[in-house]
C-alpha cells in the first residue's frame, strides 16, 4: 500500500455518517470531522510532493489534507489553476483560495485569468480574489458594480455568492459608492431570504453593509 493509499484509508476510517449528511448539504461530500482531519494533516508535516499526490487521488478529504500540508510558494500559477479545476468539494475550492492562492505571488495573475472563464466555479474564484483585492488594488469599482447589477441575479450559486461578497465589500469600504451598492442589492434581492441564525449578519448585501458600517461607527 502506498503512503497516499494509507492516508486515504485513515481518512475513510474517520468517516462519520452524520457528519457526511451535514457536509453533503453544503457541497462537501465527505464525513471526516475537521478537527480530526487537521490533526492528521499536522502529523504529516509540510510535504509538497505528498500534497500533490493526495490532491490527484481525487478523494475529497484527501484534497483537504493536501491543502493543509502545502505552502503557497511551492506552486506555480498553472499548478494552482489545475487544482482549482479539479477541486472535488466547495470546501476544497475555498481552502485552496484562502490558504494558497490569496497568499501566492500569482494571486493577481490568476484573478485576471479566472475572471472571464467559461466555468462558473472558476469565475467564482476570480470574484473571490476580486473581493480580496478590491480594497488594496486599483480596480474599477464602477465597472465591477455594473457587472454585478447585470449578471448577479442569474449567476450560478457559487458565482452569485462571490459576486455578492464583492458588492458588499465595495459598499462597506467605499462610502462614495455605498448608496449605489445598496441600491443594486435592493433591486436584485439576491440572498434576501437567506436563513440566518440569531445574532448572525445576513449575507443580503444591503443588510450586511448596514450592519458592518454600524459596528464601525459605534
PDB file of C-alpha atoms in Angstrom:
ATOM      1  CA  UNK A   1       0.000   0.000   0.000  1.00  0.00           C
ATOM      2  CA  UNK A   2       1.377   3.423  -0.946  1.00  0.00           C
ATOM      3  CA  UNK A   3       1.563   6.316   1.521  1.00  0.00           C
ATOM      4  CA  UNK A   4      -1.336   8.027  -0.247  1.00  0.00           C
ATOM      5  CA  UNK A   5      -3.432   4.875  -0.033  1.00  0.00           C
ATOM      6  CA  UNK A   6      -2.620   4.604   3.679  1.00  0.00           C
ATOM      7  CA  UNK A   7      -3.750   8.194   4.299  1.00  0.00           C
ATOM      8  CA  UNK A   8      -6.933   7.752   2.287  1.00  0.00           C
ATOM      9  CA  UNK A   9      -7.641   4.611   4.321  1.00  0.00           C
ATOM     10  CA  UNK A  10      -7.032   6.531   7.567  1.00  0.00           C
ATOM     11  CA  UNK A  11      -9.484   9.182   6.432  1.00  0.00           C
ATOM     12  CA  UNK A  12     -12.045   6.546   5.480  1.00  0.00           C
ATOM     13  CA  UNK A  13     -11.756   5.106   8.978  1.00  0.00           C
ATOM     14  CA  UNK A  14     -12.634   8.539  10.383  1.00  0.00           C
ATOM     15  CA  UNK A  15     -15.855   8.742   8.367  1.00  0.00           C
ATOM     16  CA  UNK A  16     -18.967   9.654  10.367  1.00  0.00           C
ATOM     17  CA  UNK A  17     -22.295   9.174   8.523  1.00  0.00           C
ATOM     18  CA  UNK A  18     -23.908  12.044  10.432  1.00  0.00           C
ATOM     19  CA  UNK A  19     -21.044  14.382   9.542  1.00  0.00           C
ATOM     20  CA  UNK A  20     -21.297  13.307   5.904  1.00  0.00           C
ATOM     21  CA  UNK A  21     -25.008  14.091   5.813  1.00  0.00           C
ATOM     22  CA  UNK A  22     -24.350  17.608   7.100  1.00  0.00           C
ATOM     23  CA  UNK A  23     -21.345  18.178   4.853  1.00  0.00           C
ATOM     24  CA  UNK A  24     -23.085  16.990   1.719  1.00  0.00           C
ATOM     25  CA  UNK A  25     -25.785  19.604   2.196  1.00  0.00           C
ATOM     26  CA  UNK A  26     -23.028  22.195   1.923  1.00  0.00           C
ATOM     27  CA  UNK A  27     -21.294  20.802  -1.147  1.00  0.00           C
ATOM     28  CA  UNK A  28     -18.681  18.752   0.709  1.00  0.00           C
ATOM     29  CA  UNK A  29     -19.159  15.001   0.108  1.00  0.00           C
ATOM     30  CA  UNK A  30     -17.071  13.605   2.945  1.00  0.00           C
ATOM     31  CA  UNK A  31     -17.736  12.668   6.554  1.00  0.00           C
ATOM     32  CA  UNK A  32     -14.469  13.409   8.346  1.00  0.00           C
ATOM     33  CA  UNK A  33     -14.560  15.685  11.390  1.00  0.00           C
ATOM     34  CA  UNK A  34     -12.367  18.676  10.534  1.00  0.00           C
ATOM     35  CA  UNK A  35     -10.599  18.667  13.901  1.00  0.00           C
ATOM     36  CA  UNK A  36      -9.504  15.085  13.283  1.00  0.00           C
ATOM     37  CA  UNK A  37      -8.634  15.878   9.681  1.00  0.00           C
ATOM     38  CA  UNK A  38      -6.442  18.775  10.780  1.00  0.00           C
ATOM     39  CA  UNK A  39      -4.748  16.586  13.399  1.00  0.00           C
ATOM     40  CA  UNK A  40      -3.900  14.030  10.717  1.00  0.00           C
ATOM     41  CA  UNK A  41      -2.519  16.755   8.468  1.00  0.00           C
ATOM     42  CA  UNK A  42      -0.398  18.138  11.308  1.00  0.00           C
ATOM     43  CA  UNK A  43       1.132  14.709  11.861  1.00  0.00           C
ATOM     44  CA  UNK A  44       2.283  14.666   8.232  1.00  0.00           C
ATOM     45  CA  UNK A  45       4.116  17.985   8.349  1.00  0.00           C
ATOM     46  CA  UNK A  46       4.782  20.105   5.250  1.00  0.00           C
ATOM     47  CA  UNK A  47       5.234  17.891   2.200  1.00  0.00           C
ATOM     48  CA  UNK A  48       4.712  19.365  -1.278  1.00  0.00           C
ATOM     49  CA  UNK A  49       5.134  16.066  -3.114  1.00  0.00           C
ATOM     50  CA  UNK A  50       2.691  14.223  -0.872  1.00  0.00           C
ATOM     51  CA  UNK A  51       0.249  17.119  -1.131  1.00  0.00           C
ATOM     52  CA  UNK A  52       0.234  16.788  -4.905  1.00  0.00           C
ATOM     53  CA  UNK A  53      -0.327  13.052  -4.742  1.00  0.00           C
ATOM     54  CA  UNK A  54      -3.163  13.422  -2.236  1.00  0.00           C
ATOM     55  CA  UNK A  55      -4.800  16.050  -4.419  1.00  0.00           C
ATOM     56  CA  UNK A  56      -4.505  13.899  -7.513  1.00  0.00           C
ATOM     57  CA  UNK A  57      -6.099  10.956  -5.685  1.00  0.00           C
ATOM     58  CA  UNK A  58      -9.455  12.709  -6.132  1.00  0.00           C
ATOM     59  CA  UNK A  59     -10.525  11.769  -2.611  1.00  0.00           C
ATOM     60  CA  UNK A  60     -12.439  14.714  -1.140  1.00  0.00           C
ATOM     61  CA  UNK A  61     -10.983  14.528   2.374  1.00  0.00           C
ATOM     62  CA  UNK A  62      -7.502  13.845   0.986  1.00  0.00           C
ATOM     63  CA  UNK A  63      -7.674  17.061  -1.021  1.00  0.00           C
ATOM     64  CA  UNK A  64      -8.371  18.976   2.182  1.00  0.00           C
ATOM     65  CA  UNK A  65      -5.367  17.353   3.847  1.00  0.00           C
ATOM     66  CA  UNK A  66      -3.272  18.251   0.810  1.00  0.00           C
ATOM     67  CA  UNK A  67      -4.070  21.928   1.276  1.00  0.00           C
ATOM     68  CA  UNK A  68      -3.018  21.780   4.924  1.00  0.00           C
ATOM     69  CA  UNK A  69       0.429  20.302   4.252  1.00  0.00           C
ATOM     70  CA  UNK A  70       1.454  22.658   1.449  1.00  0.00           C
ATOM     71  CA  UNK A  71       2.777  26.233   1.290  1.00  0.00           C
ATOM     72  CA  UNK A  72       1.749  28.935  -1.244  1.00  0.00           C
ATOM     73  CA  UNK A  73       5.262  29.469  -2.619  1.00  0.00           C
ATOM     74  CA  UNK A  74       5.508  25.805  -3.611  1.00  0.00           C
ATOM     75  CA  UNK A  75       3.079  26.149  -6.544  1.00  0.00           C
ATOM     76  CA  UNK A  76       3.177  27.726  -9.977  1.00  0.00           C
ATOM     77  CA  UNK A  77       0.197  29.613 -11.375  1.00  0.00           C
ATOM     78  CA  UNK A  78      -0.556  26.728 -13.731  1.00  0.00           C
ATOM     79  CA  UNK A  79      -0.497  24.226 -10.872  1.00  0.00           C
ATOM     80  CA  UNK A  80      -2.927  26.326  -8.829  1.00  0.00           C
ATOM     81  CA  UNK A  81      -5.159  26.707 -11.874  1.00  0.00           C
ATOM     82  CA  UNK A  82      -5.215  22.952 -12.413  1.00  0.00           C
ATOM     83  CA  UNK A  83      -6.007  22.357  -8.748  1.00  0.00           C
ATOM     84  CA  UNK A  84      -8.937  24.754  -8.818  1.00  0.00           C
ATOM     85  CA  UNK A  85     -10.412  22.967 -11.811  1.00  0.00           C
ATOM     86  CA  UNK A  86     -10.135  19.577 -10.098  1.00  0.00           C
ATOM     87  CA  UNK A  87     -11.341  20.582  -6.613  1.00  0.00           C
ATOM     88  CA  UNK A  88     -13.838  17.944  -5.513  1.00  0.00           C
ATOM     89  CA  UNK A  89     -15.769  19.993  -2.958  1.00  0.00           C
ATOM     90  CA  UNK A  90     -16.789  23.535  -2.091  1.00  0.00           C
ATOM     91  CA  UNK A  91     -14.530  23.478   0.956  1.00  0.00           C
ATOM     92  CA  UNK A  92     -11.524  22.396  -1.115  1.00  0.00           C
ATOM     93  CA  UNK A  93     -12.342  25.215  -3.542  1.00  0.00           C
ATOM     94  CA  UNK A  94     -12.494  27.752  -0.705  1.00  0.00           C
ATOM     95  CA  UNK A  95      -9.470  26.443   1.218  1.00  0.00           C
ATOM     96  CA  UNK A  96      -7.409  26.449  -1.967  1.00  0.00           C
ATOM     97  CA  UNK A  97      -8.187  30.135  -2.447  1.00  0.00           C
ATOM     98  CA  UNK A  98      -7.706  31.137   1.183  1.00  0.00           C
ATOM     99  CA  UNK A  99      -4.704  29.010   2.122  1.00  0.00           C
ATOM    100  CA  UNK A 100      -2.707  29.030  -1.099  1.00  0.00           C
ATOM    101  CA  UNK A 101      -3.890  31.327  -3.895  1.00  0.00           C
ATOM    102  CA  UNK A 102      -4.511  34.524  -1.901  1.00  0.00           C
ATOM    103  CA  UNK A 103      -1.102  34.149  -0.244  1.00  0.00           C
ATOM    104  CA  UNK A 104       0.650  33.360  -3.521  1.00  0.00           C
ATOM    105  CA  UNK A 105       2.632  35.705  -5.727  1.00  0.00           C
ATOM    106  CA  UNK A 106       0.326  34.536  -8.528  1.00  0.00           C
ATOM    107  CA  UNK A 107      -2.927  35.825  -6.992  1.00  0.00           C
ATOM    108  CA  UNK A 108      -3.295  38.870  -9.247  1.00  0.00           C
ATOM    109  CA  UNK A 109      -2.480  36.965 -12.424  1.00  0.00           C
ATOM    110  CA  UNK A 110      -4.896  34.188 -11.501  1.00  0.00           C
ATOM    111  CA  UNK A 111      -7.653  36.687 -10.750  1.00  0.00           C
ATOM    112  CA  UNK A 112      -7.311  38.014 -14.276  1.00  0.00           C
ATOM    113  CA  UNK A 113      -7.091  34.502 -15.744  1.00  0.00           C
ATOM    114  CA  UNK A 114     -10.204  33.274 -13.975  1.00  0.00           C
ATOM    115  CA  UNK A 115     -12.282  36.415 -14.352  1.00  0.00           C
ATOM    116  CA  UNK A 116     -13.834  35.530 -17.721  1.00  0.00           C
ATOM    117  CA  UNK A 117     -13.578  31.737 -17.600  1.00  0.00           C
ATOM    118  CA  UNK A 118     -16.377  29.686 -19.118  1.00  0.00           C
ATOM    119  CA  UNK A 119     -16.715  27.588 -15.934  1.00  0.00           C
ATOM    120  CA  UNK A 120     -18.837  29.500 -13.368  1.00  0.00           C
ATOM    121  CA  UNK A 121     -16.977  27.873 -10.461  1.00  0.00           C
ATOM    122  CA  UNK A 122     -13.678  29.135 -11.866  1.00  0.00           C
ATOM    123  CA  UNK A 123     -15.229  32.570 -12.417  1.00  0.00           C
ATOM    124  CA  UNK A 124     -16.403  32.440  -8.796  1.00  0.00           C
ATOM    125  CA  UNK A 125     -12.757  32.080  -7.766  1.00  0.00           C
ATOM    126  CA  UNK A 126     -11.933  35.154  -9.828  1.00  0.00           C
ATOM    127  CA  UNK A 127     -14.616  37.099  -7.999  1.00  0.00           C
ATOM    128  CA  UNK A 128     -13.416  35.808  -4.625  1.00  0.00           C
ATOM    129  CA  UNK A 129      -9.972  37.183  -5.444  1.00  0.00           C
ATOM    130  CA  UNK A 130     -11.606  40.427  -6.544  1.00  0.00           C
ATOM    131  CA  UNK A 131     -13.280  40.755  -3.157  1.00  0.00           C
ATOM    132  CA  UNK A 132      -9.864  40.223  -1.603  1.00  0.00           C
ATOM    133  CA  UNK A 133      -8.241  42.826  -3.905  1.00  0.00           C
ATOM    134  CA  UNK A 134     -10.945  45.469  -4.141  1.00  0.00           C
ATOM    135  CA  UNK A 135      -9.637  47.357  -1.090  1.00  0.00           C
ATOM    136  CA  UNK A 136      -5.951  47.059  -1.947  1.00  0.00           C
ATOM    137  CA  UNK A 137      -5.632  47.150  -5.741  1.00  0.00           C
ATOM    138  CA  UNK A 138      -6.558  49.892  -8.200  1.00  0.00           C
ATOM    139  CA  UNK A 139      -9.678  48.192  -9.540  1.00  0.00           C
ATOM    140  CA  UNK A 140     -12.501  49.923 -11.434  1.00  0.00           C
ATOM    141  CA  UNK A 141     -15.224  49.681  -8.799  1.00  0.00           C
ATOM    142  CA  UNK A 142     -17.854  51.291 -11.001  1.00  0.00           C
ATOM    143  CA  UNK A 143     -17.250  48.667 -13.677  1.00  0.00           C
ATOM    144  CA  UNK A 144     -17.495  45.939 -11.040  1.00  0.00           C
ATOM    145  CA  UNK A 145     -20.836  47.324  -9.853  1.00  0.00           C
ATOM    146  CA  UNK A 146     -22.044  47.484 -13.474  1.00  0.00           C
ATOM    147  CA  UNK A 147     -21.212  43.802 -13.951  1.00  0.00           C
ATOM    148  CA  UNK A 148     -22.825  42.795 -10.660  1.00  0.00           C
ATOM    149  CA  UNK A 149     -26.009  44.700 -11.491  1.00  0.00           C
ATOM    150  CA  UNK A 150     -26.159  42.989 -14.881  1.00  0.00           C
ATOM    151  CA  UNK A 151     -25.158  39.419 -14.032  1.00  0.00           C
ATOM    152  CA  UNK A 152     -25.521  38.539 -10.343  1.00  0.00           C
ATOM    153  CA  UNK A 153     -29.243  37.716 -10.256  1.00  0.00           C
ATOM    154  CA  UNK A 154     -28.914  34.889 -12.775  1.00  0.00           C
ATOM    155  CA  UNK A 155     -25.453  33.645 -11.813  1.00  0.00           C
ATOM    156  CA  UNK A 156     -24.748  30.064 -10.689  1.00  0.00           C
ATOM    157  CA  UNK A 157     -24.967  29.852  -6.846  1.00  0.00           C
ATOM    158  CA  UNK A 158     -21.243  29.832  -6.036  1.00  0.00           C
ATOM    159  CA  UNK A 159     -20.552  32.586  -8.545  1.00  0.00           C
ATOM    160  CA  UNK A 160     -23.529  34.561  -7.251  1.00  0.00           C
ATOM    161  CA  UNK A 161     -22.264  34.271  -3.680  1.00  0.00           C
ATOM    162  CA  UNK A 162     -18.796  35.517  -4.687  1.00  0.00           C
ATOM    163  CA  UNK A 163     -20.218  38.456  -6.643  1.00  0.00           C
ATOM    164  CA  UNK A 164     -22.403  39.327  -3.669  1.00  0.00           C
ATOM    165  CA  UNK A 165     -19.338  39.423  -1.417  1.00  0.00           C
ATOM    166  CA  UNK A 166     -17.695  41.889  -3.789  1.00  0.00           C
ATOM    167  CA  UNK A 167     -20.847  44.006  -3.822  1.00  0.00           C
ATOM    168  CA  UNK A 168     -20.980  44.110  -0.021  1.00  0.00           C
ATOM    169  CA  UNK A 169     -17.269  44.825   0.277  1.00  0.00           C
ATOM    170  CA  UNK A 170     -17.497  47.805  -2.061  1.00  0.00           C
ATOM    171  CA  UNK A 171     -20.497  49.089  -0.122  1.00  0.00           C
ATOM    172  CA  UNK A 172     -18.712  48.712   3.194  1.00  0.00           C
ATOM    173  CA  UNK A 173     -15.326  50.099   2.208  1.00  0.00           C
ATOM    174  CA  UNK A 174     -16.262  52.815  -0.322  1.00  0.00           C
ATOM    175  CA  UNK A 175     -18.558  55.452   1.167  1.00  0.00           C
ATOM    176  CA  UNK A 176     -18.880  57.258  -2.161  1.00  0.00           C
ATOM    177  CA  UNK A 177     -20.327  54.126  -3.790  1.00  0.00           C
ATOM    178  CA  UNK A 178     -22.235  52.819  -0.776  1.00  0.00           C
ATOM    179  CA  UNK A 179     -25.640  54.105  -1.852  1.00  0.00           C
ATOM    180  CA  UNK A 180     -25.270  52.541  -5.285  1.00  0.00           C
ATOM    181  CA  UNK A 181     -24.150  49.205  -3.830  1.00  0.00           C
ATOM    182  CA  UNK A 182     -27.161  49.177  -1.513  1.00  0.00           C
ATOM    183  CA  UNK A 183     -29.492  50.109  -4.379  1.00  0.00           C
ATOM    184  CA  UNK A 184     -28.162  47.256  -6.525  1.00  0.00           C
ATOM    185  CA  UNK A 185     -28.689  44.816  -3.678  1.00  0.00           C
ATOM    186  CA  UNK A 186     -32.212  46.072  -3.062  1.00  0.00           C
ATOM    187  CA  UNK A 187     -33.048  45.806  -6.750  1.00  0.00           C
ATOM    188  CA  UNK A 188     -31.678  42.287  -7.226  1.00  0.00           C
ATOM    189  CA  UNK A 189     -32.851  40.862  -3.864  1.00  0.00           C
ATOM    190  CA  UNK A 190     -30.127  38.204  -4.047  1.00  0.00           C
ATOM    191  CA  UNK A 191     -29.921  36.294  -0.721  1.00  0.00           C
ATOM    192  CA  UNK A 192     -32.630  38.495   0.795  1.00  0.00           C
ATOM    193  CA  UNK A 193     -34.364  35.403   2.173  1.00  0.00           C
ATOM    194  CA  UNK A 194     -31.209  33.526   3.192  1.00  0.00           C
ATOM    195  CA  UNK A 195     -31.782  31.869   6.598  1.00  0.00           C
ATOM    196  CA  UNK A 196     -29.612  33.388   9.314  1.00  0.00           C
ATOM    197  CA  UNK A 197     -29.170  32.245  12.907  1.00  0.00           C
ATOM    198  CA  UNK A 198     -29.975  34.707  15.667  1.00  0.00           C
ATOM    199  CA  UNK A 199     -27.076  37.085  16.231  1.00  0.00           C
ATOM    200  CA  UNK A 200     -25.515  36.457  12.811  1.00  0.00           C
ATOM    201  CA  UNK A 201     -25.298  39.008   9.993  1.00  0.00           C
ATOM    202  CA  UNK A 202     -27.380  38.397   6.885  1.00  0.00           C
ATOM    203  CA  UNK A 203     -25.461  37.913   3.606  1.00  0.00           C
ATOM    204  CA  UNK A 204     -28.086  40.100   1.887  1.00  0.00           C
ATOM    205  CA  UNK A 205     -25.822  42.939   0.756  1.00  0.00           C
ATOM    206  CA  UNK A 206     -27.883  45.929   1.991  1.00  0.00           C
ATOM    207  CA  UNK A 207     -28.263  44.369   5.447  1.00  0.00           C
ATOM    208  CA  UNK A 208     -24.630  43.263   5.521  1.00  0.00           C
ATOM    209  CA  UNK A 209     -23.371  46.710   4.546  1.00  0.00           C
ATOM    210  CA  UNK A 210     -25.591  48.464   7.084  1.00  0.00           C
ATOM    211  CA  UNK A 211     -24.541  46.187   9.937  1.00  0.00           C
ATOM    212  CA  UNK A 212     -20.797  46.419   9.357  1.00  0.00           C
ATOM    213  CA  UNK A 213     -20.927  50.192   8.873  1.00  0.00           C
ATOM    214  CA  UNK A 214     -22.980  50.473  12.087  1.00  0.00           C
ATOM    215  CA  UNK A 215     -20.396  48.476  14.026  1.00  0.00           C
ATOM    216  CA  UNK A 216     -17.529  50.571  12.728  1.00  0.00           C
ATOM    217  CA  UNK A 217     -19.294  53.823  13.580  1.00  0.00           C
ATOM    218  CA  UNK A 218     -20.452  52.690  17.019  1.00  0.00           C
TER     219      UNK A 218
END
